[in-house]
Coordinates of C-alpha atoms in Angstrom, one line a residue:
M128 CA -46.8 -1.4 111.6
G129 CA -47.0 -0.8 107.8
A130 CA -49.4 -3.8 107.5
A131 CA -51.6 -2.4 110.3
V132 CA -51.8 1.0 108.7
A133 CA -52.7 -0.6 105.4
T134 CA -55.4 -2.7 107.0
E135 CA -56.9 0.4 108.6
I136 CA -56.9 2.2 105.3
R137 CA -58.6 -0.7 103.5
N138 CA -61.2 -1.1 106.3
P139 CA -61.9 2.3 107.8
L140 CA -64.7 0.8 109.9
L141 CA -62.1 -0.8 112.2
A142 CA -60.7 2.6 113.0
A143 CA -64.2 4.0 113.6
F144 CA -64.8 1.6 116.5
R145 CA -61.4 2.1 118.1
P146 CA -61.3 4.4 121.1
Q147 CA -59.9 7.8 120.0
A148 CA -58.0 10.3 122.2
R149 CA -60.1 13.4 122.8
N150 CA -59.0 16.7 121.4
P151 CA -59.3 19.4 124.0
F152 CA -60.2 22.0 121.2
E153 CA -62.9 19.7 119.8
E154 CA -64.3 19.3 123.4
A155 CA -64.4 23.0 123.9
D156 CA -66.2 23.5 120.6
A157 CA -68.7 20.7 121.6
N158 CA -69.3 22.5 124.9
R159 CA -70.2 25.6 123.0
W160 CA -72.1 24.1 120.1
G161 CA -73.1 20.7 121.2
R162 CA -72.0 17.6 119.3
A163 CA -71.6 18.0 115.5
T164 CA -73.9 16.1 113.2
S165 CA -72.5 12.7 112.2
P166 CA -70.9 12.6 108.7
R167 CA -73.7 10.4 107.4
T168 CA -76.1 13.2 107.7
L169 CA -74.0 15.7 105.7
L170 CA -74.4 16.1 102.0
S171 CA -72.1 14.3 99.8
R172 CA -69.7 16.2 97.6
A173 CA -71.8 15.1 94.6
L174 CA -74.7 17.1 96.0
S175 CA -73.0 19.9 97.9
V176 CA -71.0 21.2 94.9
P177 CA -74.0 21.6 92.6
L178 CA -75.9 23.2 95.5
I179 CA -73.2 25.8 96.1
L180 CA -72.7 26.5 92.4
G181 CA -76.5 26.7 91.9
F182 CA -77.2 29.2 94.6
T183 CA -74.0 31.2 94.2
V184 CA -73.3 31.2 90.4
F185 CA -75.9 29.4 88.2
L186 CA -79.1 31.0 89.4
P187 CA -77.8 34.6 89.7
L188 CA -76.2 34.4 86.3
F189 CA -79.2 32.7 84.7
V190 CA -81.4 35.6 86.0
A191 CA -78.9 38.2 84.9
S192 CA -78.7 36.7 81.4
Q193 CA -82.4 37.0 80.7
S194 CA -83.6 39.7 78.2
G195 CA -85.2 42.8 79.6
D196 CA -85.3 46.6 79.5
G197 CA -83.2 47.2 82.6
Q198 CA -80.0 49.2 82.7
R199 CA -76.7 47.3 83.0
D200 CA -75.1 50.0 85.2
A201 CA -73.3 50.1 88.6
A202 CA -76.6 49.3 90.4
F203 CA -77.1 46.2 88.3
W204 CA -73.6 44.8 88.9
L205 CA -73.7 45.6 92.6
Q206 CA -77.0 43.8 92.8
L207 CA -75.5 40.8 91.1
L208 CA -72.6 40.8 93.6
L209 CA -75.0 41.0 96.5
T210 CA -77.0 38.1 95.2
M211 CA -73.9 35.9 94.7
Y212 CA -72.6 36.8 98.2
A213 CA -76.0 35.9 99.8
G214 CA -76.1 32.7 97.8
A215 CA -72.7 31.7 99.1
R216 CA -73.7 32.4 102.7
L217 CA -77.0 30.5 102.3
S218 CA -75.1 27.5 100.9
A219 CA -72.9 27.6 103.9
M220 CA -76.0 27.5 106.2
V221 CA -77.4 24.5 104.3
L222 CA -74.1 22.6 104.4
T223 CA -73.2 23.3 108.0
S224 CA -72.9 20.3 110.4
R225 CA -75.0 22.2 113.0
R226 CA -78.5 23.7 112.7
K227 CA -78.3 27.5 112.6
L228 CA -81.9 28.5 112.4
L229 CA -81.6 32.3 113.0
Q230 CA -78.6 32.7 110.6
G231 CA -80.2 30.4 108.1
S232 CA -83.5 32.4 108.0
F233 CA -81.5 35.7 107.7
W234 CA -79.6 34.5 104.7
L235 CA -82.7 32.9 103.1
F236 CA -84.5 36.3 103.4
V237 CA -81.5 38.2 102.0
Y238 CA -81.0 35.8 99.1
M239 CA -84.6 36.0 97.9
A240 CA -85.9 39.4 99.0
M241 CA -82.7 41.4 98.7
G242 CA -80.9 39.3 96.1
V243 CA -82.7 37.2 93.4
A244 CA -85.9 39.2 93.3
P245 CA -84.3 42.7 92.9
L246 CA -81.9 41.2 90.4
A247 CA -84.9 40.0 88.3
Q248 CA -86.4 43.5 88.7
A249 CA -83.2 45.1 87.5
V250 CA -83.1 42.8 84.4
L251 CA -86.8 43.5 83.5
G252 CA -86.5 47.2 84.3
R253 CA -89.7 46.9 86.3
V254 CA -90.2 47.4 90.0
P255 CA -93.2 46.6 92.3
T256 CA -93.0 50.0 94.0
P257 CA -91.8 53.2 92.1
V258 CA -88.3 54.3 93.0
V259 CA -88.8 58.1 93.1
G260 CA -85.3 59.2 93.6
P261 CA -82.2 59.3 91.4
R262 CA -80.5 56.1 90.3
S263 CA -77.6 56.9 92.6
D264 CA -79.9 56.4 95.6
L265 CA -80.7 52.9 94.4
T266 CA -77.0 52.2 94.0
L267 CA -76.4 53.5 97.5
A268 CA -79.2 51.3 98.9
I269 CA -77.8 48.2 97.4
G270 CA -74.3 49.0 98.7
L271 CA -75.7 49.6 102.2
V272 CA -77.4 46.3 102.1
L273 CA -74.2 44.6 101.2
L274 CA -72.4 46.5 104.0
G275 CA -75.1 45.4 106.4
C276 CA -74.6 41.8 105.4
T277 CA -70.9 42.1 105.9
A278 CA -71.5 43.6 109.4
F279 CA -73.8 40.7 110.2
D280 CA -71.0 38.2 109.3
V281 CA -68.5 40.2 111.4
G282 CA -70.9 39.9 114.4
V283 CA -71.1 36.1 113.8
L284 CA -67.2 35.9 113.9
L285 CA -67.1 38.0 117.1
A286 CA -69.5 35.6 118.7
R287 CA -67.4 32.6 117.7
H288 CA -64.2 34.0 119.2
R289 CA -65.2 34.5 122.8
P290 CA -62.7 34.4 125.7
A291 CA -61.4 30.9 126.4
G292 CA -62.6 30.8 130.0
R293 CA -66.2 31.4 128.9
A294 CA -66.1 29.4 125.7
G295 CA -64.5 26.4 127.3
G296 CA -67.3 25.8 129.7
S297 CA -65.3 26.4 132.9
R298 CA -68.0 28.6 134.4
K299 CA -71.1 27.0 135.9
E300 CA -73.6 25.9 133.3
R301 CA -76.8 28.0 133.4
R302 CA -80.0 26.3 134.3
P303 CA -82.3 25.9 131.2
V304 CA -85.6 27.8 131.1
M305 CA -88.4 25.3 131.3
A306 CA -92.2 25.4 130.7
H307 CA -94.2 25.1 133.9
R308 CA -97.0 22.5 133.6
R309 CA -99.7 24.3 135.4
R310 CA -98.9 27.6 133.7
L311 CA -99.0 25.9 130.4
Q312 CA -102.6 24.8 131.2
L313 CA -103.3 28.4 132.1
L314 CA -101.8 29.6 128.8
T315 CA -104.0 27.0 127.0
A316 CA -107.1 28.4 128.7
L317 CA -106.0 31.9 127.8
A318 CA -105.5 30.9 124.2
F319 CA -109.1 29.5 124.0
L320 CA -110.5 32.6 125.7
C321 CA -108.7 35.1 123.5
S322 CA -109.1 33.2 120.2
G323 CA -112.8 32.6 121.1
A324 CA -113.3 36.3 121.6
F325 CA -111.5 37.0 118.3
I326 CA -113.8 34.6 116.5
L327 CA -117.0 35.9 118.1
K328 CA -116.0 39.5 117.5
L329 CA -115.7 38.8 113.8
G330 CA -119.0 36.9 113.5
G331 CA -118.0 33.3 113.8
P332 CA -115.5 30.8 112.3
A333 CA -116.9 31.1 108.7
V334 CA -115.3 34.4 108.1
F335 CA -111.8 32.9 108.7
F336 CA -112.3 30.7 105.6
S337 CA -113.4 33.5 103.3
S338 CA -110.6 36.0 102.6
R339 CA -108.3 38.5 104.4
Q340 CA -110.4 41.3 103.0
E341 CA -113.4 39.9 104.9
I342 CA -111.3 39.7 108.1
I343 CA -110.2 43.4 107.8
A344 CA -113.8 44.4 107.1
G345 CA -115.0 42.4 110.2
I346 CA -112.4 44.2 112.4
E347 CA -113.5 47.6 111.1
E348 CA -117.2 46.7 111.7
A349 CA -116.3 45.6 115.2
G350 CA -115.0 49.1 115.9
V351 CA -111.6 48.0 116.9
S352 CA -109.7 49.9 114.3
N353 CA -110.3 53.6 115.1
G354 CA -109.1 56.0 112.4
D355 CA -105.4 56.0 111.9
G356 CA -104.7 54.0 115.1
Q357 CA -103.9 50.4 114.7
A358 CA -103.2 49.4 118.3
G359 CA -106.6 47.9 118.8
Q360 CA -106.4 45.8 115.7
A361 CA -102.9 44.7 116.6
F362 CA -104.0 43.6 120.0
L363 CA -107.1 41.8 118.8
R364 CA -105.3 39.9 116.1
G365 CA -102.2 39.3 118.2
F366 CA -104.0 37.9 121.2
G367 CA -106.3 35.9 118.9
T368 CA -103.4 34.1 117.2
V369 CA -100.2 34.1 119.2
P370 CA -101.3 32.3 122.5
A371 CA -103.0 29.6 120.4
L372 CA -99.8 29.0 118.4
L373 CA -97.5 29.0 121.4
A374 CA -99.7 26.6 123.3
L375 CA -99.8 24.3 120.3
L376 CA -96.0 24.4 119.9
L377 CA -95.4 23.5 123.5
Y378 CA -97.9 20.7 123.5
T379 CA -96.5 19.3 120.2
R380 CA -93.0 19.4 121.7
W381 CA -94.3 17.6 124.8
L382 CA -95.9 14.8 122.8
I383 CA -92.9 14.3 120.6
T384 CA -90.4 13.9 123.4
S385 CA -92.4 12.3 126.2
K386 CA -94.0 8.8 126.3
Y387 CA -95.8 9.9 129.4
A388 CA -97.6 12.6 127.4
R389 CA -98.5 10.3 124.6
R390 CA -100.2 8.0 127.1
K391 CA -102.3 10.7 128.8
V392 CA -105.7 11.1 127.2
S393 CA -106.1 14.7 128.6
I394 CA -102.9 15.9 126.9
L395 CA -104.0 14.3 123.6
V396 CA -107.4 15.9 123.8
A397 CA -105.9 19.3 124.6
W398 CA -103.5 19.0 121.7
G399 CA -106.3 18.0 119.3
A400 CA -108.4 21.0 120.5
L401 CA -105.4 23.3 119.9
C402 CA -104.9 22.0 116.4
A403 CA -108.6 22.7 115.6
L404 CA -108.3 26.2 117.1
N405 CA -105.2 27.0 115.1
L406 CA -106.8 25.7 112.0
V407 CA -109.4 28.5 112.4
V408 CA -107.3 31.5 113.6
N409 CA -103.9 30.7 112.0
N410 CA -104.9 29.3 108.6
P411 CA -103.4 30.6 105.4
I412 CA -106.7 32.0 104.2
S413 CA -107.3 34.6 106.9
N414 CA -103.6 35.5 107.6
P415 CA -100.8 37.2 105.7
R416 CA -98.4 34.8 104.0
Y417 CA -95.5 35.9 106.1
W418 CA -97.4 35.0 109.3
F419 CA -98.4 31.6 108.0
L420 CA -94.8 31.1 107.0
T421 CA -93.9 31.7 110.6
V422 CA -96.5 29.2 111.7
M423 CA -95.2 26.5 109.4
F424 CA -91.5 27.2 110.1
A425 CA -92.1 27.0 113.9
L426 CA -94.1 23.8 113.6
L427 CA -91.6 22.1 111.3
F428 CA -88.6 22.6 113.6
T429 CA -90.7 21.8 116.7
V430 CA -91.7 18.5 115.1
F431 CA -88.1 17.8 113.8
P432 CA -85.9 19.5 116.4
V433 CA -82.7 17.5 115.6
S434 CA -83.1 16.5 112.0
A435 CA -80.2 17.9 109.9
A436 CA -81.8 16.6 106.8
M437 CA -85.1 18.5 107.5
Y438 CA -83.1 21.6 108.2
R439 CA -81.3 21.4 104.8
V440 CA -84.5 20.5 102.9
A441 CA -86.4 23.4 104.5
L442 CA -83.7 26.0 103.5
S443 CA -83.2 24.6 100.0
M444 CA -86.9 24.1 99.2
A445 CA -87.8 27.5 100.6
V446 CA -85.9 29.0 97.6
V447 CA -88.0 27.1 95.2
V448 CA -91.2 28.1 97.1
A449 CA -90.2 31.7 97.1
L450 CA -89.5 31.7 93.4
L451 CA -92.5 29.7 92.1
L452 CA -95.2 29.7 94.7
F453 CA -95.0 32.7 97.1
P454 CA -95.9 35.4 94.5
F455 CA -99.1 33.5 93.7
A456 CA -100.0 32.6 97.3
D457 CA -102.1 35.7 97.8
R458 CA -105.2 34.0 96.3
F459 CA -107.2 34.6 99.5
R460 CA -106.2 38.2 100.0
Y461 CA -109.3 39.4 98.2
D462 CA -112.8 38.0 97.7
E463 CA -114.0 36.5 94.4
K464 CA -115.1 39.9 93.0
N465 CA -111.9 41.8 93.6
Y466 CA -109.4 39.0 93.0
K467 CA -107.3 39.3 89.8
P468 CA -105.2 36.3 88.9
V469 CA -101.5 36.9 88.1
E470 CA -100.8 36.5 84.4
T471 CA -97.1 36.2 83.4
T472 CA -95.1 35.1 80.4
S473 CA -91.8 34.7 82.3
F474 CA -90.8 33.2 85.6
L475 CA -89.1 36.6 86.4
E476 CA -92.3 38.6 86.2
P477 CA -93.8 37.4 89.5
L478 CA -90.6 38.6 91.3
A479 CA -91.5 42.1 90.2
L480 CA -94.7 42.1 92.2
K481 CA -95.2 43.9 95.5
D482 CA -93.9 41.2 97.8
Y483 CA -90.3 42.0 96.9
D484 CA -90.1 45.8 97.1
Q485 CA -87.5 45.9 99.9
I486 CA -84.6 47.2 97.9
G487 CA -86.8 49.8 96.2
M488 CA -88.3 51.0 99.5
F489 CA -84.8 51.3 101.1
A490 CA -83.8 53.5 98.2
N491 CA -87.0 55.6 98.7
T492 CA -86.3 55.9 102.4
I493 CA -82.8 57.3 101.5
T494 CA -84.4 59.8 99.1
F495 CA -87.0 60.7 101.7
S496 CA -84.4 61.3 104.4
E497 CA -82.2 63.4 102.0
S498 CA -85.1 65.5 100.9
G499 CA -85.3 67.2 104.3
P500 CA -86.3 65.2 107.4
G501 CA -82.8 63.6 107.8
H502 CA -82.3 60.9 110.5
F503 CA -84.6 60.5 113.5
Y504 CA -82.1 59.3 116.0
G505 CA -84.2 56.6 117.6
R506 CA -87.7 58.1 117.2
Q507 CA -88.9 55.4 114.8
L508 CA -87.5 52.7 117.1
A509 CA -89.2 54.3 120.1
G510 CA -92.5 54.1 118.2
S511 CA -92.0 50.4 117.6
V512 CA -91.0 49.7 121.3
F513 CA -94.0 51.6 122.7
F514 CA -96.4 50.5 120.0
A515 CA -99.1 49.9 122.6
V516 CA -99.4 53.5 123.5
P517 CA -102.5 54.9 121.7
R518 CA -102.2 58.0 119.6
S519 CA -104.8 59.7 121.8
V520 CA -102.3 59.6 124.6
W521 CA -99.2 60.1 122.3
P522 CA -100.3 62.5 119.5
G523 CA -96.9 62.6 118.0
K524 CA -96.4 58.9 117.9
P525 CA -94.4 57.9 114.8
R526 CA -96.1 56.1 112.0
D527 CA -94.8 53.0 110.3
T528 CA -91.7 53.8 108.4
G529 CA -93.2 52.3 105.2
V530 CA -96.5 54.2 105.7
M531 CA -94.6 57.5 106.3
V532 CA -92.4 57.1 103.2
G533 CA -95.4 55.9 101.1
Q534 CA -97.4 59.0 102.1
W535 CA -94.5 61.2 101.1
M536 CA -94.3 59.4 97.8
G537 CA -98.0 60.0 97.2
T538 CA -98.9 56.3 96.7
V539 CA -102.5 55.2 97.1
N540 CA -101.5 52.0 98.9
T541 CA -99.2 52.9 101.8
N542 CA -98.9 49.3 103.2
L543 CA -95.3 49.1 102.1
S544 CA -92.4 47.3 103.5
S545 CA -89.5 48.8 105.4
P546 CA -86.6 46.3 105.7
I547 CA -84.5 46.4 108.8
W548 CA -81.7 48.1 106.9
A549 CA -84.0 51.0 106.2
E550 CA -85.3 51.1 109.8
L551 CA -81.8 51.3 111.2
W552 CA -80.6 53.7 108.6
I553 CA -83.4 56.3 108.9
D554 CA -82.9 56.3 112.7
F555 CA -79.1 56.1 113.1
G556 CA -77.4 56.5 109.7
P557 CA -74.9 54.2 108.0
L558 CA -72.8 53.7 111.1
G559 CA -75.8 52.9 113.3
M560 CA -77.1 50.5 110.6
G561 CA -73.8 48.7 110.5
A562 CA -73.6 48.5 114.3
G563 CA -77.2 47.2 114.5
L564 CA -76.6 44.4 112.0
L565 CA -73.3 43.5 113.6
G566 CA -75.3 43.1 116.9
M567 CA -77.9 41.1 115.1
G568 CA -75.2 38.7 113.8
Y569 CA -73.6 38.4 117.2
A570 CA -77.0 37.7 118.9
A571 CA -78.0 35.2 116.2
A572 CA -74.8 33.2 116.5
R573 CA -75.0 33.1 120.3
V574 CA -78.6 31.9 120.2
D575 CA -78.0 29.4 117.4
R576 CA -75.1 28.0 119.5
R577 CA -77.2 27.6 122.6
Y578 CA -80.0 26.1 120.5
A579 CA -77.6 23.5 118.9
K580 CA -76.4 22.6 122.4
R581 CA -79.8 22.4 124.1
A582 CA -82.2 21.1 121.4
T583 CA -81.0 17.5 121.4
R584 CA -82.8 14.2 121.6
R585 CA -82.1 14.0 125.3
A586 CA -83.3 17.6 126.0
P587 CA -86.2 17.7 128.5
S588 CA -89.7 18.0 127.1
G589 CA -90.3 21.4 128.7
S590 CA -87.2 23.1 127.3
L591 CA -88.4 26.5 126.1
I592 CA -85.5 27.2 123.8
S593 CA -86.6 24.2 121.6
V594 CA -89.8 26.1 120.9
V595 CA -88.7 29.7 121.0
V596 CA -85.9 29.6 118.5
P597 CA -87.9 28.0 115.7
L598 CA -90.7 30.6 116.4
V599 CA -88.2 33.5 116.3
A600 CA -86.6 32.1 113.1
G601 CA -89.9 32.0 111.4
Y602 CA -91.0 35.4 112.6
S603 CA -87.6 36.9 111.6
F604 CA -88.9 37.1 108.0
I605 CA -91.5 39.6 109.2
L606 CA -89.0 41.5 111.3
L607 CA -86.5 41.7 108.4
R608 CA -89.2 42.8 106.0
G609 CA -90.7 45.4 108.3
P610 CA -92.0 47.8 109.2
L611 CA -91.0 47.2 112.8
L612 CA -94.1 49.0 114.2
Q613 CA -96.4 46.5 112.5
A614 CA -94.3 43.5 113.7
S615 CA -94.0 44.7 117.3
G616 CA -97.4 43.7 118.6
R617 CA -97.1 39.9 118.2
V618 CA -93.5 40.1 119.6
A619 CA -94.7 41.7 122.8
I620 CA -97.7 39.3 123.1
A621 CA -95.4 36.3 122.6
A622 CA -93.0 37.6 125.2
L623 CA -95.8 37.9 127.7
C624 CA -97.0 34.3 127.0
L625 CA -93.5 33.0 127.4
A626 CA -93.0 34.9 130.7
L627 CA -96.2 33.3 131.9
V628 CA -95.0 29.7 131.4
A629 CA -91.3 30.1 132.0
T630 CA -89.6 28.6 135.1
Y631 CA -86.1 27.6 136.2
R632 CA -87.5 24.8 138.4
T633 CA -86.6 21.3 137.0
D634 CA -88.4 19.0 139.3
K635 CA -90.9 16.6 137.8
S636 CA -93.8 17.9 139.8
T637 CA -93.8 21.3 138.0
T638 CA -92.2 20.8 134.5
L639 CA -93.3 18.8 131.5
R640 CA -92.2 15.1 131.7

């Protein structure tokens, strides 16, 4: 027996090919999450340890050690703690054996927009948007962000510990939601109709390759944006971009997973036409960077739905992109006459630009609330849910939270962010904010679990979850940044498009094959 054990230790491959007894707890976990990634796809210890130390310790301490005019007070040290906590959680997302797109995108946003960038601003003593209140409000804002992150993790833990009867798969498995073939063709026709109207309304395809300033001017000249109301502009841009993107994602998924689709000339032609259409309406020149980030994130994980390596590379490289490229990626926001290139002498200075004003705006929201208005108890959220109601019908319709706070501050440019922490806090206070982020963590973990189980190599071509989750993960950067009212339009349009193509029928005559 000793010799057999010694042989097995010397040659572990022999043990790998021997049948093993199934652990009932592992089986239950596989039923909930799907099969774990094989060990070969995981990072080796030689790579994982530097990654953890880099995100959690080295990068935060390197930023904190730079010279600057910032105060080293309670707010600074709390910001450093938040950055290191988010770095540890992001490392856990990168190193996990299962793809967790929603949780990964959450921690990526927190690490960069609420962690590293505000820490650099604290070191430099320079902020992209003025913090008008006392220093104590900034300290409170950082503490509340940390509280919200903890609540998110608690929600994830609650989703993990479900009742055994439900988690173990004893109940009947739900039928997957599929894409209906004929309705997908209808969505494609709708995409060409809406995007075509969008292009013609703005004067042709050429304007989409000029600048975002030209796009906004074209919308105003078309008479869609009336006064302070933005509903018409949101509908025009939403219907001009979202159906085209969803149709492209569904066709891309179909081609990747189906030999039948790759042999059909009509499907290839439709996919090529959708690529050309998206190149016009969803290119990085005519769209905000966060929306183009959504497009790229959704396409990446639609093309590579089961690649653990691509998942890790995307999260890891996104940190590099956010640090080095994202602040300079607004080259096409203005035309040649109004564009002013960013000039910096330190890699920290671009992080003090307007893209990363979330912590400061949360502090300003707290100051605004404490100056008199108090909490709104769901009024701002109601404005986001019923965004489509025009102000002519609802005169008291709430404004964007960022716009409202910016007007109170007296800023010229009121196009300011309002992170989800601020949106929840101004409506429901600290307890409501904590409960909201706990619910977000619970929902993200449940959806990630279902995605890991359904988005496999053997998943049917028409599985909607394989397209929806990457799209939501990409768009979550916009939702987390806020304001919610600005982000609601595309969410509603995407929901309508998905409802159009969704079906529970799985026969080959109606679904993609």
